[in-house]
Amino acid sequence: MVMKVYSPEFKADAVALYLSDPGHASEGIGKDLGISRETLRNWVRTERARHGGGSTTSTSTEKNTVDSPPRAEELQAENEALRRELATVRKENQKLATERDILRKATKFFRTRDDLVTSRFQFVEDHHHAWGVKRLCQVLEVARSSFCKWRAGRATRAARERADGALAERIRAVHTEWDGTYGRPRITAELRDEGELVNHKRVGRVMRKYGIAGLRLRRRQVTTVPEPSATPVPDLFRRDFTASAPNLKYVGDITYLPVGDGEFLYLATVIDCFSRRLVGWSIADHMRTSLVADALRAAARVRGSLTGSVFHRDHGAQYTSRQFADVCAELGVRQSMGAVGTSADDALAESFNAALKRETLHGARRFDGTHACRLTVFRWTTRYNTRRRHSANGQQAPIAYEQQSATLTLAA
């Protein structure tokens, strides 16, 4: 209760108003002025004492009325008012104690949950027997209608949880089959081929929910060592790594394969821009020109002929050598070369190298020896061509994409 401070003028006017009333109805005057009856009596007593008992300002009848003890009915009414006030205070204290207990328990409940609104609804559901839905919704500041709507959808949510769990198991199976390398797009395509009607957004949500993720790109190691005396070769691609048909445009590169303790193997590649198929590759423990020449000849054997095709590569000394130029001339291949120190001019080959290391090393720094490295690369490159889905091919494997293209061409 707030203590009010009254000015001397207010007190004097209140006393005068009381003395001017023949009946001296202090309770009525007190209600009108917003003060208690006892406060008014004290002011009147003080005023009478200040004027020597009040003989000069009031009659003896008035004094006796003011100084007379309260009647029994007045005391009973005052006691009843105090009892009501006490009951109200106790009720309010009980309400505050209940809210304190609710919030104390809710703090522990919400600590490990991300969705605050859903957590509030779940808390109300779990504790409504103890405190009631209405009280809990008031304390947690949620609409009771919203909680009732949430409660009505329990069966639907439970069904969705079961469906998400079943989908997560299928996602894990695909993820495991591909050594943890597949992300959301390829897993979605794999599931669709298996007859699962699911979109990539739901797959992504379930993967996040169950902690399933594909591998991230690792920082690449620079392998290009330019040859200062090399004969200039024009850039025939201009960063256009698309082709209208197979066997027209190829890209190639050399990448390090770390093995053992400080040793390396080296992989040279020839990739078709149309389907992203690895048409030719060669692996060795050296970076001599024969490494890239063997990869290009392997591509010629697979295709039957490379005559008229364009091979794009970087400024590595192996590619700019006279020996490699003779091999290209022998196979009828025109050379193309990007700018010095610009990885974007050979982006397709760089992306292939990054994917290979990411999906074979799985975050490790090295392969377990040269033999294990060769077998791992052989397995991965074979799966890459025959089964691994590629986003540029509409999530089809390179060979399947080429076969589909050939079928559509014959049908046309």
Short mmCIF file of C-alpha atoms in Angstrom, two decimals:
data_model
loop_
_atom_site.label_atom_id
_atom_site.label_comp_id
_atom_site.label_asym_id
_atom_site.label_seq_id
_atom_site.Cartn_x
_atom_site.Cartn_y
_atom_site.Cartn_z
CA MET A 1 0.00 0.00 0.00
CA VAL A 2 1.41 3.42 -0.97
CA MET A 3 1.70 6.01 1.83
CA LYS A 4 0.12 9.33 0.88
CA VAL A 5 1.44 12.70 2.07
CA TYR A 6 -1.21 15.34 2.79
CA SER A 7 -0.54 19.04 2.99
CA PRO A 8 -1.46 21.07 6.12
CA GLU A 9 -4.11 22.89 4.10
CA PHE A 10 -5.73 19.57 3.12
CA LYS A 11 -5.75 18.42 6.77
CA ALA A 12 -7.26 21.72 7.96
CA ASP A 13 -10.01 21.58 5.32
CA ALA A 14 -10.78 17.94 6.18
CA VAL A 15 -11.11 18.80 9.89
CA ALA A 16 -13.28 21.80 9.08
CA LEU A 17 -15.51 19.65 6.87
CA TYR A 18 -15.90 17.14 9.66
CA LEU A 19 -16.73 19.75 12.30
CA SER A 20 -19.24 21.39 9.98
CA ASP A 21 -21.25 18.15 9.80
CA PRO A 22 -23.67 17.95 12.76
CA GLY A 23 -23.78 14.16 12.53
CA HIS A 24 -19.98 13.85 12.38
CA ALA A 25 -20.15 10.99 9.84
CA SER A 26 -16.40 10.40 9.70
CA GLU A 27 -16.67 7.24 7.60
CA GLY A 28 -18.61 9.00 4.83
CA ILE A 29 -16.31 12.03 4.88
CA GLY A 30 -13.26 9.75 4.85
CA LYS A 31 -14.50 7.88 1.76
CA ASP A 32 -15.17 11.16 -0.01
CA LEU A 33 -11.67 12.44 0.77
CA GLY A 34 -9.91 9.10 0.18
CA ILE A 35 -8.69 8.73 3.77
CA SER A 36 -9.52 6.29 6.54
CA ARG A 37 -11.88 7.12 9.37
CA GLU A 38 -9.13 6.75 11.98
CA THR A 39 -6.85 9.13 10.07
CA LEU A 40 -9.57 11.78 10.06
CA ARG A 41 -10.15 11.26 13.79
CA ASN A 42 -6.45 11.73 14.51
CA TRP A 43 -6.42 14.97 12.58
CA VAL A 44 -9.46 16.23 14.53
CA ARG A 45 -7.86 15.25 17.87
CA THR A 46 -4.65 17.03 16.90
CA GLU A 47 -6.58 20.13 15.90
CA ARG A 48 -8.56 20.13 19.19
CA ALA A 49 -5.39 19.64 21.24
CA ARG A 50 -3.72 22.51 19.39
CA HIS A 51 -6.67 24.75 20.31
CA GLY A 52 -6.67 23.72 23.97
CA GLY A 53 -9.13 20.90 23.80
CA GLY A 54 -11.30 22.56 21.16
CA SER A 55 -13.47 24.69 23.53
CA THR A 56 -13.19 27.75 21.32
CA THR A 57 -14.01 26.02 18.04
CA SER A 58 -16.57 23.37 18.79
CA THR A 59 -19.22 22.34 21.26
CA SER A 60 -18.80 19.73 23.92
CA THR A 61 -21.16 17.48 21.99
CA GLU A 62 -18.82 17.51 18.99
CA LYS A 63 -15.80 16.72 21.20
CA ASN A 64 -17.54 13.83 22.85
CA THR A 65 -18.52 12.49 19.44
CA VAL A 66 -14.96 12.63 18.12
CA ASP A 67 -13.31 11.28 21.25
CA SER A 68 -15.91 8.61 21.92
CA PRO A 69 -14.78 5.00 21.36
CA PRO A 70 -15.90 3.29 18.10
CA ARG A 71 -19.11 1.34 18.25
CA ALA A 72 -19.24 -2.47 17.98
CA GLU A 73 -20.71 -2.45 14.48
CA GLU A 74 -17.94 -0.11 13.31
CA LEU A 75 -15.27 -2.42 14.71
CA GLN A 76 -16.94 -5.41 13.05
CA ALA A 77 -17.06 -3.68 9.67
CA GLU A 78 -13.41 -2.67 9.98
CA ASN A 79 -12.38 -6.22 10.93
CA GLU A 80 -14.30 -7.60 7.98
CA ALA A 81 -12.54 -5.22 5.62
CA LEU A 82 -9.16 -6.22 7.03
CA ARG A 83 -10.02 -9.91 6.63
CA ARG A 84 -10.97 -9.36 2.99
CA GLU A 85 -7.77 -7.46 2.37
CA LEU A 86 -5.71 -10.20 4.03
CA ALA A 87 -7.43 -12.87 1.95
CA THR A 88 -6.68 -10.91 -1.22
CA VAL A 89 -3.02 -10.54 -0.27
CA ARG A 90 -2.70 -14.24 0.54
CA LYS A 91 -4.32 -15.17 -2.75
CA GLU A 92 -1.94 -12.90 -4.64
CA ASN A 93 1.05 -14.33 -2.77
CA GLN A 94 -0.07 -17.84 -3.61
CA LYS A 95 -0.44 -16.86 -7.26
CA LEU A 96 3.07 -15.37 -7.33
CA ALA A 97 4.52 -18.45 -5.65
CA THR A 98 2.85 -20.69 -8.22
CA GLU A 99 4.18 -18.60 -11.11
CA ARG A 100 7.65 -18.71 -9.54
CA ASP A 101 7.51 -22.51 -9.37
CA ILE A 102 6.30 -22.75 -12.98
CA LEU A 103 9.02 -20.47 -14.31
CA ARG A 104 11.71 -22.21 -12.28
CA LYS A 105 10.78 -25.58 -13.75
CA ALA A 106 10.28 -24.12 -17.23
CA THR A 107 13.80 -22.65 -17.24
CA LYS A 108 15.31 -26.13 -16.91
CA PHE A 109 12.88 -27.50 -19.50
CA PHE A 110 13.73 -24.90 -22.15
CA ARG A 111 17.49 -25.00 -21.64
CA THR A 112 18.09 -27.85 -24.11
CA ARG A 113 15.44 -27.00 -26.69
CA ASP A 114 15.74 -24.88 -29.83
CA ASP A 115 12.11 -24.30 -30.84
CA LEU A 116 10.87 -22.06 -28.01
CA VAL A 117 7.21 -21.95 -29.07
CA THR A 118 6.95 -25.72 -29.42
CA SER A 119 8.80 -26.12 -26.14
CA ARG A 120 6.23 -23.94 -24.37
CA PHE A 121 3.40 -26.01 -25.77
CA GLN A 122 5.13 -29.22 -24.75
CA PHE A 123 5.71 -27.85 -21.25
CA VAL A 124 2.02 -27.02 -20.89
CA GLU A 125 1.13 -30.52 -22.09
CA ASP A 126 3.52 -32.16 -19.63
CA HIS A 127 2.49 -30.11 -16.57
CA HIS A 128 -1.18 -29.20 -17.07
CA HIS A 129 -2.28 -31.75 -14.47
CA ALA A 130 -0.31 -29.90 -11.80
CA TRP A 131 -1.15 -26.29 -12.63
CA GLY A 132 -3.87 -26.30 -15.26
CA VAL A 133 -3.76 -25.22 -18.89
CA LYS A 134 -5.12 -21.72 -18.30
CA ARG A 135 -2.55 -20.81 -15.63
CA LEU A 136 0.37 -22.28 -17.60
CA CYS A 137 -0.60 -20.44 -20.78
CA GLN A 138 -0.85 -17.17 -18.86
CA VAL A 139 2.54 -17.57 -17.20
CA LEU A 140 4.31 -18.72 -20.39
CA GLU A 141 2.53 -16.04 -22.45
CA VAL A 142 1.05 -18.33 -25.10
CA ALA A 143 -2.48 -18.30 -26.42
CA ARG A 144 -4.60 -21.13 -25.08
CA SER A 145 -6.25 -21.50 -28.50
CA SER A 146 -2.84 -21.99 -30.10
CA PHE A 147 -1.97 -24.64 -27.54
CA CYS A 148 -5.24 -26.46 -28.19
CA LYS A 149 -4.55 -26.38 -31.93
CA TRP A 150 -1.04 -27.72 -31.32
CA ARG A 151 -2.41 -30.46 -29.09
CA ALA A 152 -4.98 -31.46 -31.73
CA GLY A 153 -2.13 -32.00 -34.22
CA ARG A 154 -0.24 -34.51 -32.05
CA ALA A 155 -1.20 -37.49 -34.19
CA THR A 156 -0.09 -35.75 -37.36
CA ARG A 157 3.22 -34.73 -35.82
CA ALA A 158 3.83 -38.23 -34.53
CA ALA A 159 3.19 -39.65 -37.99
CA ARG A 160 5.58 -37.10 -39.48
CA GLU A 161 8.24 -38.01 -36.94
CA ARG A 162 7.91 -41.68 -37.85
CA ALA A 163 8.11 -40.85 -41.54
CA ASP A 164 11.19 -38.68 -40.97
CA GLY A 165 12.82 -41.51 -39.04
CA ALA A 166 12.16 -43.99 -41.83
CA LEU A 167 13.46 -41.52 -44.42
CA ALA A 168 16.57 -40.90 -42.31
CA GLU A 169 17.35 -44.62 -42.39
CA ARG A 170 17.14 -44.67 -46.19
CA ILE A 171 19.27 -41.52 -46.37
CA ARG A 172 21.88 -43.12 -44.11
CA ALA A 173 21.94 -46.20 -46.32
CA VAL A 174 22.70 -44.10 -49.42
CA HIS A 175 25.14 -41.94 -47.47
CA THR A 176 26.99 -45.03 -46.21
CA GLU A 177 27.03 -46.69 -49.63
CA TRP A 178 28.82 -43.66 -51.03
CA ASP A 179 31.30 -43.48 -48.16
CA GLY A 180 29.66 -40.43 -46.64
CA THR A 181 30.37 -38.28 -49.71
CA TYR A 182 26.86 -37.71 -51.05
CA GLY A 183 25.06 -34.53 -50.04
CA ARG A 184 21.45 -33.48 -50.38
CA PRO A 185 21.14 -33.24 -54.22
CA ARG A 186 22.66 -36.66 -54.99
CA ILE A 187 20.86 -38.40 -52.14
CA THR A 188 17.56 -36.92 -53.36
CA ALA A 189 18.21 -38.20 -56.88
CA GLU A 190 19.17 -41.64 -55.54
CA LEU A 191 15.99 -41.89 -53.50
CA ARG A 192 13.84 -40.83 -56.42
CA ASP A 193 15.36 -43.53 -58.59
CA GLU A 194 14.43 -46.01 -55.88
CA GLY A 195 10.81 -44.85 -56.07
CA GLU A 196 10.82 -42.50 -53.09
CA LEU A 197 8.65 -39.44 -53.82
CA VAL A 198 10.61 -36.81 -51.91
CA ASN A 199 11.95 -33.34 -52.68
CA HIS A 200 15.38 -31.95 -51.87
CA LYS A 201 14.04 -29.60 -49.19
CA ARG A 202 12.69 -32.44 -47.08
CA VAL A 203 15.86 -34.47 -47.58
CA GLY A 204 17.91 -31.48 -46.44
CA ARG A 205 15.70 -30.96 -43.38
CA VAL A 206 15.92 -34.61 -42.34
CA MET A 207 19.69 -34.65 -42.89
CA ARG A 208 20.10 -31.60 -40.63
CA LYS A 209 17.76 -33.08 -38.05
CA TYR A 210 19.65 -36.37 -37.85
CA GLY A 211 23.15 -34.94 -38.32
CA ILE A 212 23.84 -36.40 -41.78
CA ALA A 213 26.09 -34.32 -44.04
CA GLY A 214 28.21 -34.77 -47.14
CA LEU A 215 31.89 -33.96 -47.25
CA ARG A 216 33.10 -30.40 -47.68
CA LEU A 217 35.73 -29.26 -50.14
CA ARG A 218 39.30 -29.32 -48.97
CA ARG A 219 41.88 -26.70 -49.86
CA ARG A 220 43.63 -27.78 -53.03
CA GLN A 221 47.36 -27.97 -53.56
CA VAL A 222 48.86 -26.13 -56.52
CA THR A 223 50.48 -28.50 -59.01
CA THR A 224 51.01 -26.25 -62.04
CA VAL A 225 54.66 -25.58 -62.80
CA PRO A 226 54.84 -23.38 -65.92
CA GLU A 227 57.50 -23.80 -68.56
CA PRO A 228 58.99 -20.37 -69.42
CA SER A 229 60.10 -21.39 -72.89
CA ALA A 230 56.78 -22.99 -73.88
CA THR A 231 55.14 -22.08 -77.17
CA PRO A 232 51.95 -20.01 -76.55
CA VAL A 233 48.62 -21.84 -77.01
CA PRO A 234 45.31 -19.94 -77.40
CA ASP A 235 42.38 -20.26 -75.01
CA LEU A 236 39.65 -21.90 -77.11
CA PHE A 237 37.27 -22.43 -74.17
CA ARG A 238 36.95 -18.97 -72.58
CA ARG A 239 35.65 -20.73 -69.43
CA ASP A 240 32.85 -22.40 -71.39
CA PHE A 241 32.97 -25.99 -70.18
CA THR A 242 29.85 -27.15 -72.02
CA ALA A 243 29.64 -29.24 -75.16
CA SER A 244 26.81 -30.22 -77.48
CA ALA A 245 27.93 -33.84 -77.83
CA PRO A 246 30.55 -36.26 -76.48
CA ASN A 247 34.13 -36.35 -77.78
CA LEU A 248 34.26 -32.65 -78.71
CA LYS A 249 35.80 -30.85 -75.74
CA TYR A 250 38.06 -32.22 -73.01
CA VAL A 251 39.82 -30.79 -69.98
CA GLY A 252 42.74 -32.26 -68.08
CA ASP A 253 44.98 -31.64 -65.09
CA ILE A 254 47.51 -33.25 -62.75
CA THR A 255 46.82 -33.62 -59.04
CA TYR A 256 48.93 -34.80 -56.11
CA LEU A 257 47.92 -37.93 -54.19
CA PRO A 258 49.74 -37.93 -50.82
CA VAL A 259 50.77 -41.40 -49.63
CA GLY A 260 52.91 -42.81 -46.85
CA ASP A 261 55.33 -40.50 -45.10
CA GLY A 262 56.06 -37.54 -47.36
CA GLU A 263 55.62 -39.41 -50.64
CA PHE A 264 53.24 -38.73 -53.53
CA LEU A 265 51.57 -40.37 -56.49
CA TYR A 266 50.35 -38.20 -59.37
CA LEU A 267 47.10 -38.52 -61.29
CA ALA A 268 46.58 -37.10 -64.79
CA THR A 269 43.02 -36.86 -66.10
CA VAL A 270 41.10 -36.33 -69.36
CA ILE A 271 37.44 -35.35 -68.77
CA ASP A 272 34.71 -34.93 -71.38
CA CYS A 273 32.92 -31.59 -71.00
CA PHE A 274 29.65 -32.99 -72.34
CA SER A 275 29.04 -35.62 -69.66
CA ARG A 276 31.88 -34.97 -67.17
CA ARG A 277 33.02 -38.53 -67.90
CA LEU A 278 36.59 -39.42 -66.96
CA VAL A 279 37.54 -40.81 -70.35
CA GLY A 280 41.25 -41.27 -69.71
CA TRP A 281 43.53 -41.23 -66.69
CA SER A 282 47.02 -42.25 -65.68
CA ILE A 283 48.65 -42.61 -62.26
CA ALA A 284 52.39 -42.77 -61.54
CA ASP A 285 55.06 -41.83 -59.00
CA HIS A 286 56.44 -39.07 -61.26
CA MET A 287 55.28 -35.94 -63.10
CA ARG A 288 57.08 -36.45 -66.40
CA THR A 289 55.38 -35.72 -69.69
CA SER A 290 54.68 -39.41 -70.20
CA LEU A 291 52.12 -39.18 -67.36
CA VAL A 292 49.83 -36.79 -69.25
CA ALA A 293 50.57 -38.42 -72.60
CA ASP A 294 49.45 -41.81 -71.24
CA ALA A 295 46.18 -40.28 -69.98
CA LEU A 296 45.42 -38.74 -73.38
CA ARG A 297 46.22 -42.01 -75.20
CA ALA A 298 43.94 -43.86 -72.77
CA ALA A 299 41.13 -41.49 -73.71
CA ALA A 300 41.79 -42.15 -77.41
CA ARG A 301 41.46 -45.89 -76.81
CA VAL A 302 38.14 -45.45 -74.99
CA ARG A 303 36.65 -43.16 -77.64
CA GLY A 304 38.21 -44.92 -80.60
CA SER A 305 39.49 -41.59 -81.89
CA LEU A 306 40.02 -38.05 -80.63
CA THR A 307 40.44 -36.50 -84.06
CA GLY A 308 39.00 -32.98 -84.17
CA SER A 309 38.50 -32.66 -80.43
CA VAL A 310 39.91 -29.87 -78.26
CA PHE A 311 41.94 -30.56 -75.10
CA HIS A 312 42.10 -27.73 -72.57
CA ARG A 313 44.71 -27.67 -69.79
CA ASP A 314 46.82 -25.33 -67.65
CA HIS A 315 50.38 -24.05 -68.02
CA GLY A 316 52.10 -27.05 -66.45
CA ALA A 317 55.47 -27.90 -67.95
CA GLN A 318 54.25 -31.37 -68.91
CA TYR A 319 51.45 -29.95 -71.05
CA THR A 320 53.57 -27.25 -72.69
CA SER A 321 56.39 -29.59 -73.65
CA ARG A 322 57.27 -30.52 -77.23
CA GLN A 323 56.67 -34.20 -76.45
CA PHE A 324 53.05 -33.58 -75.46
CA ALA A 325 52.51 -31.36 -78.51
CA ASP A 326 53.67 -34.28 -80.69
CA VAL A 327 51.20 -36.62 -78.95
CA CYS A 328 48.34 -34.17 -79.59
CA ALA A 329 49.33 -33.89 -83.23
CA GLU A 330 49.51 -37.67 -83.49
CA LEU A 331 45.98 -38.06 -82.10
CA GLY A 332 44.52 -35.12 -84.06
CA VAL A 333 43.80 -33.08 -80.93
CA ARG A 334 43.84 -29.29 -80.86
CA GLN A 335 45.28 -27.71 -77.71
CA SER A 336 43.71 -24.98 -75.57
CA MET A 337 45.20 -23.28 -72.56
CA GLY A 338 43.91 -20.82 -69.96
CA ALA A 339 45.64 -17.84 -68.39
CA VAL A 340 48.61 -18.22 -66.04
CA GLY A 341 47.69 -18.60 -62.35
CA THR A 342 43.92 -18.56 -62.95
CA SER A 343 42.22 -21.69 -61.65
CA ALA A 344 38.85 -20.58 -63.03
CA ASP A 345 40.15 -21.18 -66.55
CA ASP A 346 40.45 -24.88 -65.67
CA ALA A 347 37.56 -25.04 -63.21
CA LEU A 348 36.05 -28.30 -64.39
CA ALA A 349 39.29 -30.26 -63.87
CA GLU A 350 39.91 -28.51 -60.54
CA SER A 351 36.43 -29.45 -59.35
CA PHE A 352 37.00 -33.09 -60.32
CA ASN A 353 40.29 -33.21 -58.40
CA ALA A 354 38.69 -31.70 -55.32
CA ALA A 355 35.80 -34.18 -55.41
CA LEU A 356 38.17 -37.13 -55.80
CA LYS A 357 40.29 -36.18 -52.79
CA ARG A 358 37.33 -35.22 -50.69
CA GLU A 359 35.51 -38.49 -51.29
CA THR A 360 38.51 -40.81 -51.02
CA LEU A 361 40.54 -39.29 -48.21
CA HIS A 362 37.50 -38.45 -46.01
CA GLY A 363 39.43 -35.74 -44.23
CA ALA A 364 42.64 -37.75 -43.79
CA ARG A 365 45.92 -36.18 -44.84
CA ARG A 366 47.34 -39.19 -46.70
CA PHE A 367 46.51 -42.56 -48.21
CA ASP A 368 47.79 -45.70 -46.49
CA GLY A 369 50.53 -46.50 -48.98
CA THR A 370 50.80 -46.50 -52.77
CA HIS A 371 48.97 -49.79 -53.27
CA ALA A 372 45.98 -48.67 -51.24
CA CYS A 373 46.01 -45.34 -53.06
CA ARG A 374 45.92 -46.98 -56.52
CA LEU A 375 43.09 -49.31 -55.55
CA THR A 376 41.07 -46.51 -53.95
CA VAL A 377 41.45 -44.24 -56.99
CA PHE A 378 40.58 -47.11 -59.34
CA ARG A 379 37.39 -47.89 -57.40
CA TRP A 380 36.35 -44.26 -57.12
CA THR A 381 36.95 -43.39 -60.80
CA THR A 382 35.00 -46.44 -61.92
CA ARG A 383 32.07 -45.56 -59.69
CA TYR A 384 32.36 -41.95 -60.77
CA ASN A 385 31.70 -42.91 -64.40
CA THR A 386 29.12 -45.63 -63.85
CA ARG A 387 27.14 -44.73 -60.72
CA ARG A 388 28.10 -41.42 -59.08
CA ARG A 389 25.51 -38.75 -59.79
CA HIS A 390 26.59 -35.43 -61.25
CA SER A 391 24.65 -32.19 -60.87
CA ALA A 392 25.61 -31.05 -64.39
CA ASN A 393 23.92 -34.18 -65.79
CA GLY A 394 20.64 -33.74 -63.94
CA GLN A 395 21.93 -36.06 -61.19
CA GLN A 396 22.80 -38.84 -63.61
CA ALA A 397 26.10 -40.71 -63.82
CA PRO A 398 28.30 -39.65 -66.80
CA ILE A 399 27.98 -42.88 -68.78
CA ALA A 400 24.22 -43.05 -68.19
CA TYR A 401 23.95 -39.45 -69.35
CA GLU A 402 25.83 -40.22 -72.55
CA GLN A 403 23.67 -43.29 -73.22
CA GLN A 404 20.49 -41.30 -72.70
CA SER A 405 21.78 -38.62 -75.06
CA ALA A 406 22.57 -41.20 -77.71
CA THR A 407 19.12 -42.74 -77.34
CA LEU A 408 17.41 -39.35 -77.72
CA THR A 409 19.55 -38.58 -80.76
CA LEU A 410 18.61 -41.84 -82.47
CA ALA A 411 14.94 -41.31 -81.62
CA ALA A 412 15.04 -37.83 -83.17
#
